[in-house]
């Protein structure tokens, strides 16, 4: 029989060497390890994200519970560190923390002042070999206490206070009609006892006021005194610097705003003759007309977000309730762009922050966004409590709360939560003896100053603490 034999690989014949096999095996092992690691990491990341979401829910729940406890009685919120317990469907503070599964929640309450509490809810949970943490903070106010009272100041005469502005602990109030004085400086350092420290009797009839540094600019219904420039470098001794009368036509001024060295005056419909006057006040003693725009509508209020941005104007137009003018080197001519709110009610007042614009139009507060990109759109709206219209809007320093002056007979002062502009809500209202025409937030003592139609309380101060 022939002898069996095995094939012998000849030199140059293709095949796998031992080294090649080992290399391929090693690379395959690395690939398997990488795939397994990616799967494990992805699962861990998903688990971590889920845990953080759950921790956020637990923290938010803690803040809501504290808010509900506050609504039951402000005395429930004593300073300290707590947990929560639930009994009979009712929440209460208990111990120093509470647990839900792997999560530990701690609630810390700090006294800010007699009627305000800073609260922080912290949630911790194990995450691998370390501990993860998440905190949510808020501020809770004793609304029941602060809305049962307000302080006021009775100015001589019976004419209505129309608008108000504030700087430091001084409030500047203007009144229409024939009352003397019609420009008042009131010290509100002690908000329970506001004190008149100075006054002026200005020609014509003031309608509005704005401040810039050491100067007060007053809009007037008298065309011959349409802008009055007042030196307030010493609040207790204000003096009239100059009166400007260079706007064409006979209409008086309604709205006013300042941007650097330019004062914007919105006027009553004037037959299409300079309803917006822009006055150069780089020399306060020699103001000059810089530009004017015409639209034959009432221009009630003006808001300028910051130097260099467009000026936004609330008008009586049914198709251009909001119009905008470029503030950089303004020239007489057409408006930059406009926005039409559905309906025919006049837009009468404005406020804003960031890219957001708040518009008081009839009985509705509108929130518009993207004001600096010239693509205005309504992001939210809310009807005020009761009947009537919004006369003015003021904001708190953190831009989470809007204060409304209204003509409502039972809710002249209203507070709106605007922390989410898509879902604004009325927090509180209060009834005062007269309509409120103007508002200004007094940062020095956390109050809201209101210009009132009352004959005995032309200035009202609402606590916000």
PDB file of C-alpha atoms in Angstrom, residues 31 53 77 82 92 102 105 135 204 240 254 285 347 365 368 370 380 389 411 415 420 442 464:
ATOM      1  CA  UNK A  31     -13.360  44.657  20.351  1.00  0.00           C
ATOM      2  CA  UNK A  53     -34.745  62.827  37.123  1.00  0.00           C
ATOM      3  CA  UNK A  77     -42.048  77.493  58.353  1.00  0.00           C
ATOM      4  CA  UNK A  82     -36.237  68.988  58.361  1.00  0.00           C
ATOM      5  CA  UNK A  92     -45.788  67.788  57.976  1.00  0.00           C
ATOM      6  CA  UNK A 102     -32.320  55.162  47.678  1.00  0.00           C
ATOM      7  CA  UNK A 105     -34.212  64.413  51.195  1.00  0.00           C
ATOM      8  CA  UNK A 135     -30.624  70.947  45.275  1.00  0.00           C
ATOM      9  CA  UNK A 204     -48.541 122.326  32.219  1.00  0.00           C
ATOM     10  CA  UNK A 240     -35.860 122.464  36.820  1.00  0.00           C
ATOM     11  CA  UNK A 254     -47.943 110.042  27.067  1.00  0.00           C
ATOM     12  CA  UNK A 285     -29.447 122.612  29.303  1.00  0.00           C
ATOM     13  CA  UNK A 347     -51.727  98.184  24.032  1.00  0.00           C
ATOM     14  CA  UNK A 365     -51.127  90.551  30.054  1.00  0.00           C
ATOM     15  CA  UNK A 368     -43.771  88.102  23.743  1.00  0.00           C
ATOM     16  CA  UNK A 370     -37.305  87.259  20.736  1.00  0.00           C
ATOM     17  CA  UNK A 380     -48.141  83.278  26.814  1.00  0.00           C
ATOM     18  CA  UNK A 389     -57.704  97.191  32.198  1.00  0.00           C
ATOM     19  CA  UNK A 411     -58.342  94.019  42.617  1.00  0.00           C
ATOM     20  CA  UNK A 415     -49.272  90.002  41.373  1.00  0.00           C
ATOM     21  CA  UNK A 420     -42.754  80.553  33.278  1.00  0.00           C
ATOM     22  CA  UNK A 442     -38.356 100.147  45.159  1.00  0.00           C
ATOM     23  CA  UNK A 464     -43.227  92.481  49.248  1.00  0.00           C
TER      24      UNK A 464
END
